[in-house]
Amino acid sequence: MNAVSSATQRHRVRAGLLSRPAAAALAADPNRPVLASLLAGRLCGEGMLPASLGLPETERDKLWSTYFPGPRLALPEQAVDDIPERQDLVAILLEHRAGRFPSDIWLAFIVAMACGGRDHLWQDLGLADRGELSHLLFNAFPSLARQNTGDMKWKKFLYRYYCARDGIYVCPAPSCGECAEHAQCFAPET
């Protein structure tokens, strides 16, 4: 599938999901469009998430039935290696959740699962671009997202936060601006 037809298919799937009649309070969730994009991306074979999205079955079923009622799309299954720090990342995200919508909890599990991927976090999630990921993080985990004052790449930021919280510092420089790997952490994502 070429890039144009993939983008067209993603747009159609996303629009179809968002046209489903979710309850008014849930339809107003600012993360609903991001979840629709993530699901559309996975349907188009983008990202690294398993069909479960990293959620327990009951929670995955709730996500579909409350946010996108109707026939469930058959997401492609793929093997995903678990990472030992996944539960710690979930805990960090949950500590900073906005708490306005159930999507915050689901997204903590989904984002933590995607941290095990090898690409940029937005790509591992199957999102269309980094802007969607920033939208997700600022809406679902605002107090954590606001701490990324230098616009560090999100996966690097989450791991840096995780390591600093536990007193693990991998960069020998006293600040990111002085680190030899600064360009790798803050360079534009492509």
mmCIF file of C-alpha atoms in Angstrom:
data_model
loop_
_atom_site.group_PDB
_atom_site.id
_atom_site.type_symbol
_atom_site.label_atom_id
_atom_site.label_comp_id
_atom_site.label_asym_id
_atom_site.label_seq_id
_atom_site.Cartn_x
_atom_site.Cartn_y
_atom_site.Cartn_z
ATOM 1 C CA MET A 1 0.000 0.000 0.000
ATOM 2 C CA ASN A 2 1.488 3.368 -0.934
ATOM 3 C CA ALA A 3 1.660 6.308 1.463
ATOM 4 C CA VAL A 4 -1.274 8.164 -0.130
ATOM 5 C CA SER A 5 -3.664 5.202 -0.002
ATOM 6 C CA SER A 6 -2.520 4.360 3.539
ATOM 7 C CA ALA A 7 -3.192 7.934 4.674
ATOM 8 C CA THR A 8 -6.576 7.856 2.938
ATOM 9 C CA GLN A 9 -7.490 4.549 4.569
ATOM 10 C CA ARG A 10 -6.350 5.847 7.978
ATOM 11 C CA HIS A 11 -8.489 8.974 7.525
ATOM 12 C CA ARG A 12 -11.561 6.930 6.550
ATOM 13 C CA VAL A 13 -11.197 4.500 9.455
ATOM 14 C CA ARG A 14 -10.621 7.337 11.939
ATOM 15 C CA ALA A 15 -13.650 9.264 10.615
ATOM 16 C CA GLY A 16 -15.773 6.114 10.769
ATOM 17 C CA LEU A 17 -14.805 5.483 14.385
ATOM 18 C CA LEU A 18 -15.520 9.072 15.383
ATOM 19 C CA SER A 19 -18.932 8.933 13.728
ATOM 20 C CA ARG A 20 -19.994 6.157 16.097
ATOM 21 C CA PRO A 21 -22.502 7.338 18.741
ATOM 22 C CA ALA A 22 -20.557 7.480 22.014
ATOM 23 C CA ALA A 23 -22.265 8.971 25.076
ATOM 24 C CA ALA A 24 -22.032 12.778 25.050
ATOM 25 C CA ALA A 25 -19.612 12.948 27.991
ATOM 26 C CA LEU A 26 -17.270 10.450 26.337
ATOM 27 C CA ALA A 27 -17.642 11.963 22.873
ATOM 28 C CA ALA A 28 -16.253 15.177 24.404
ATOM 29 C CA ASP A 29 -13.086 13.435 25.632
ATOM 30 C CA PRO A 30 -10.162 15.184 23.887
ATOM 31 C CA ASN A 31 -8.398 11.817 23.706
ATOM 32 C CA ARG A 32 -11.173 10.156 21.705
ATOM 33 C CA PRO A 33 -9.819 11.441 18.348
ATOM 34 C CA VAL A 34 -6.319 10.295 19.319
ATOM 35 C CA LEU A 35 -7.625 6.856 20.260
ATOM 36 C CA ALA A 36 -9.441 6.715 16.921
ATOM 37 C CA SER A 37 -6.215 7.623 15.122
ATOM 38 C CA LEU A 38 -4.281 5.012 17.078
ATOM 39 C CA LEU A 39 -6.849 2.332 16.199
ATOM 40 C CA ALA A 40 -6.898 3.446 12.560
ATOM 41 C CA GLY A 41 -3.108 3.316 12.446
ATOM 42 C CA ARG A 42 -3.077 -0.196 13.896
ATOM 43 C CA LEU A 43 -5.699 -1.314 11.386
ATOM 44 C CA CYS A 44 -3.429 0.034 8.637
ATOM 45 C CA GLY A 45 -0.488 -1.959 10.031
ATOM 46 C CA GLU A 46 1.264 0.982 11.665
ATOM 47 C CA GLY A 47 2.774 0.869 15.126
ATOM 48 C CA MET A 48 3.910 -2.019 17.227
ATOM 49 C CA LEU A 49 1.002 -2.560 19.612
ATOM 50 C CA PRO A 50 -0.638 -5.966 19.895
ATOM 51 C CA ALA A 51 -4.350 -6.297 19.078
ATOM 52 C CA SER A 52 -5.027 -5.982 22.828
ATOM 53 C CA LEU A 53 -3.299 -2.564 22.800
ATOM 54 C CA GLY A 54 -1.627 -3.667 26.030
ATOM 55 C CA LEU A 55 -4.934 -3.590 27.896
ATOM 56 C CA PRO A 56 -6.559 -6.354 29.915
ATOM 57 C CA GLU A 57 -9.417 -7.887 27.905
ATOM 58 C CA THR A 58 -12.179 -6.335 30.031
ATOM 59 C CA GLU A 59 -10.696 -2.848 29.666
ATOM 60 C CA ARG A 60 -10.164 -3.256 25.919
ATOM 61 C CA ASP A 61 -13.811 -4.332 25.628
ATOM 62 C CA LYS A 62 -14.892 -1.236 27.617
ATOM 63 C CA LEU A 63 -12.853 1.034 25.373
ATOM 64 C CA TRP A 64 -14.566 -0.348 22.271
ATOM 65 C CA SER A 65 -18.093 -0.482 23.717
ATOM 66 C CA THR A 66 -18.094 2.976 25.314
ATOM 67 C CA TYR A 67 -15.913 5.081 23.006
ATOM 68 C CA PHE A 68 -16.582 3.350 19.665
ATOM 69 C CA PRO A 69 -19.795 1.308 20.001
ATOM 70 C CA GLY A 70 -20.597 -0.986 17.126
ATOM 71 C CA PRO A 71 -18.668 -3.718 15.389
ATOM 72 C CA ARG A 72 -15.127 -4.016 16.685
ATOM 73 C CA LEU A 73 -12.429 -3.658 14.059
ATOM 74 C CA ALA A 74 -10.107 -6.649 13.777
ATOM 75 C CA LEU A 75 -6.707 -5.183 14.580
ATOM 76 C CA PRO A 76 -3.745 -7.144 13.268
ATOM 77 C CA GLU A 77 -2.118 -9.348 15.893
ATOM 78 C CA GLN A 78 1.611 -9.172 16.320
ATOM 79 C CA ALA A 79 4.060 -10.441 18.867
ATOM 80 C CA VAL A 80 5.362 -7.757 21.194
ATOM 81 C CA ASP A 81 8.217 -8.154 23.629
ATOM 82 C CA ASP A 82 7.349 -7.022 27.117
ATOM 83 C CA ILE A 83 9.725 -4.638 28.861
ATOM 84 C CA PRO A 84 10.586 -5.019 32.539
ATOM 85 C CA GLU A 85 9.845 -1.372 33.323
ATOM 86 C CA ARG A 86 6.368 -1.375 31.754
ATOM 87 C CA GLN A 87 4.479 -1.410 35.083
ATOM 88 C CA ASP A 88 6.718 1.370 36.433
ATOM 89 C CA LEU A 89 5.913 3.481 33.364
ATOM 90 C CA VAL A 90 2.202 2.786 33.836
ATOM 91 C CA ALA A 91 2.514 3.904 37.469
ATOM 92 C CA ILE A 92 4.277 7.142 36.482
ATOM 93 C CA LEU A 93 1.637 7.948 33.899
ATOM 94 C CA LEU A 94 -1.190 7.171 36.329
ATOM 95 C CA GLU A 95 0.394 9.437 38.947
ATOM 96 C CA HIS A 96 0.058 12.307 36.477
ATOM 97 C CA ARG A 97 -3.292 11.488 34.878
ATOM 98 C CA ALA A 98 -5.797 14.257 34.416
ATOM 99 C CA GLY A 99 -8.551 12.079 35.891
ATOM 100 C CA ARG A 100 -11.371 13.502 33.804
ATOM 101 C CA PHE A 101 -12.009 10.522 31.512
ATOM 102 C CA PRO A 102 -11.511 6.743 31.599
ATOM 103 C CA SER A 103 -9.223 7.074 28.582
ATOM 104 C CA ASP A 104 -6.439 8.344 30.864
ATOM 105 C CA ILE A 105 -6.133 4.929 32.469
ATOM 106 C CA TRP A 106 -6.257 3.047 29.175
ATOM 107 C CA LEU A 107 -3.712 5.389 27.637
ATOM 108 C CA ALA A 108 -1.296 4.823 30.523
ATOM 109 C CA PHE A 109 -1.244 1.117 29.666
ATOM 110 C CA ILE A 110 -1.143 1.717 25.903
ATOM 111 C CA VAL A 111 1.686 4.276 26.055
ATOM 112 C CA ALA A 112 3.730 2.103 28.426
ATOM 113 C CA MET A 113 3.314 -0.871 26.068
ATOM 114 C CA ALA A 114 4.457 1.238 23.103
ATOM 115 C CA CYS A 115 7.586 2.303 24.996
ATOM 116 C CA GLY A 116 8.914 -1.165 24.185
ATOM 117 C CA GLY A 117 9.006 -0.354 20.471
ATOM 118 C CA ARG A 118 12.085 0.655 18.541
ATOM 119 C CA ASP A 119 10.784 3.782 16.798
ATOM 120 C CA HIS A 120 9.610 7.161 18.025
ATOM 121 C CA LEU A 121 6.768 6.792 20.516
ATOM 122 C CA TRP A 122 4.169 8.296 18.160
ATOM 123 C CA GLN A 123 5.201 5.771 15.496
ATOM 124 C CA ASP A 124 5.144 2.837 17.925
ATOM 125 C CA LEU A 125 1.621 3.894 18.933
ATOM 126 C CA GLY A 126 0.525 3.968 15.291
ATOM 127 C CA LEU A 127 -0.370 7.666 15.438
ATOM 128 C CA ALA A 128 -0.274 9.929 12.388
ATOM 129 C CA ASP A 129 2.347 12.326 13.782
ATOM 130 C CA ARG A 130 4.112 13.607 16.884
ATOM 131 C CA GLY A 131 1.459 16.310 17.333
ATOM 132 C CA GLU A 132 -1.144 13.663 18.122
ATOM 133 C CA LEU A 133 1.140 12.216 20.785
ATOM 134 C CA SER A 134 1.730 15.645 22.321
ATOM 135 C CA HIS A 135 -2.037 16.226 22.348
ATOM 136 C CA LEU A 136 -2.540 12.864 24.072
ATOM 137 C CA LEU A 137 0.107 13.495 26.735
ATOM 138 C CA PHE A 138 -0.958 17.077 27.504
ATOM 139 C CA ASN A 139 -4.608 16.010 27.846
ATOM 140 C CA ALA A 140 -4.236 12.680 29.643
ATOM 141 C CA PHE A 141 -1.070 13.355 31.707
ATOM 142 C CA PRO A 142 -0.759 17.147 31.846
ATOM 143 C CA SER A 143 1.456 17.552 34.915
ATOM 144 C CA LEU A 144 4.002 15.135 33.429
ATOM 145 C CA ALA A 145 3.850 16.567 29.899
ATOM 146 C CA ARG A 146 4.418 20.114 31.177
ATOM 147 C CA GLN A 147 7.748 18.982 32.611
ATOM 148 C CA ASN A 148 9.081 18.393 29.082
ATOM 149 C CA THR A 149 10.061 22.045 28.835
ATOM 150 C CA GLY A 150 12.771 21.479 26.225
ATOM 151 C CA ASP A 151 10.520 19.551 23.817
ATOM 152 C CA MET A 152 12.582 16.390 24.278
ATOM 153 C CA LYS A 153 11.431 13.402 22.256
ATOM 154 C CA TRP A 154 8.621 11.854 24.270
ATOM 155 C CA LYS A 155 10.000 8.345 24.734
ATOM 156 C CA LYS A 156 13.376 9.724 25.789
ATOM 157 C CA PHE A 157 11.616 12.140 28.130
ATOM 158 C CA LEU A 158 9.576 9.365 29.761
ATOM 159 C CA TYR A 159 12.667 7.222 30.281
ATOM 160 C CA ARG A 160 14.689 10.148 31.564
ATOM 161 C CA TYR A 161 11.907 10.930 34.038
ATOM 162 C CA TYR A 162 11.681 7.257 35.041
ATOM 163 C CA CYS A 163 15.440 6.979 35.596
ATOM 164 C CA ALA A 164 15.762 10.322 37.411
ATOM 165 C CA ARG A 165 12.929 9.349 39.753
ATOM 166 C CA ASP A 166 14.925 6.292 40.757
ATOM 167 C CA GLY A 167 18.225 8.209 40.916
ATOM 168 C CA ILE A 168 19.650 6.678 37.739
ATOM 169 C CA TYR A 169 21.462 9.203 35.572
ATOM 170 C CA VAL A 170 22.880 7.870 32.312
ATOM 171 C CA CYS A 171 24.134 11.147 30.888
ATOM 172 C CA PRO A 172 27.435 12.221 32.461
ATOM 173 C CA ALA A 173 26.739 15.929 31.870
ATOM 174 C CA PRO A 174 24.986 17.945 34.592
ATOM 175 C CA SER A 175 22.293 19.074 32.152
ATOM 176 C CA CYS A 176 20.914 17.995 28.796
ATOM 177 C CA GLY A 177 22.263 21.126 27.109
ATOM 178 C CA GLU A 178 25.802 20.018 27.902
ATOM 179 C CA CYS A 179 25.345 16.335 27.030
ATOM 180 C CA ALA A 180 27.083 14.895 23.954
ATOM 181 C CA GLU A 181 23.802 13.176 22.989
ATOM 182 C CA HIS A 182 21.741 16.391 23.047
ATOM 183 C CA ALA A 183 21.037 16.265 19.295
ATOM 184 C CA GLN A 184 19.701 12.694 19.540
ATOM 185 C CA CYS A 185 17.215 13.633 22.264
ATOM 186 C CA PHE A 186 16.040 16.976 20.903
ATOM 187 C CA ALA A 187 16.462 16.657 17.111
ATOM 188 C CA PRO A 188 13.305 16.822 14.994
ATOM 189 C CA GLU A 189 11.487 13.499 14.639
ATOM 190 C CA THR A 190 11.207 12.122 11.148
#
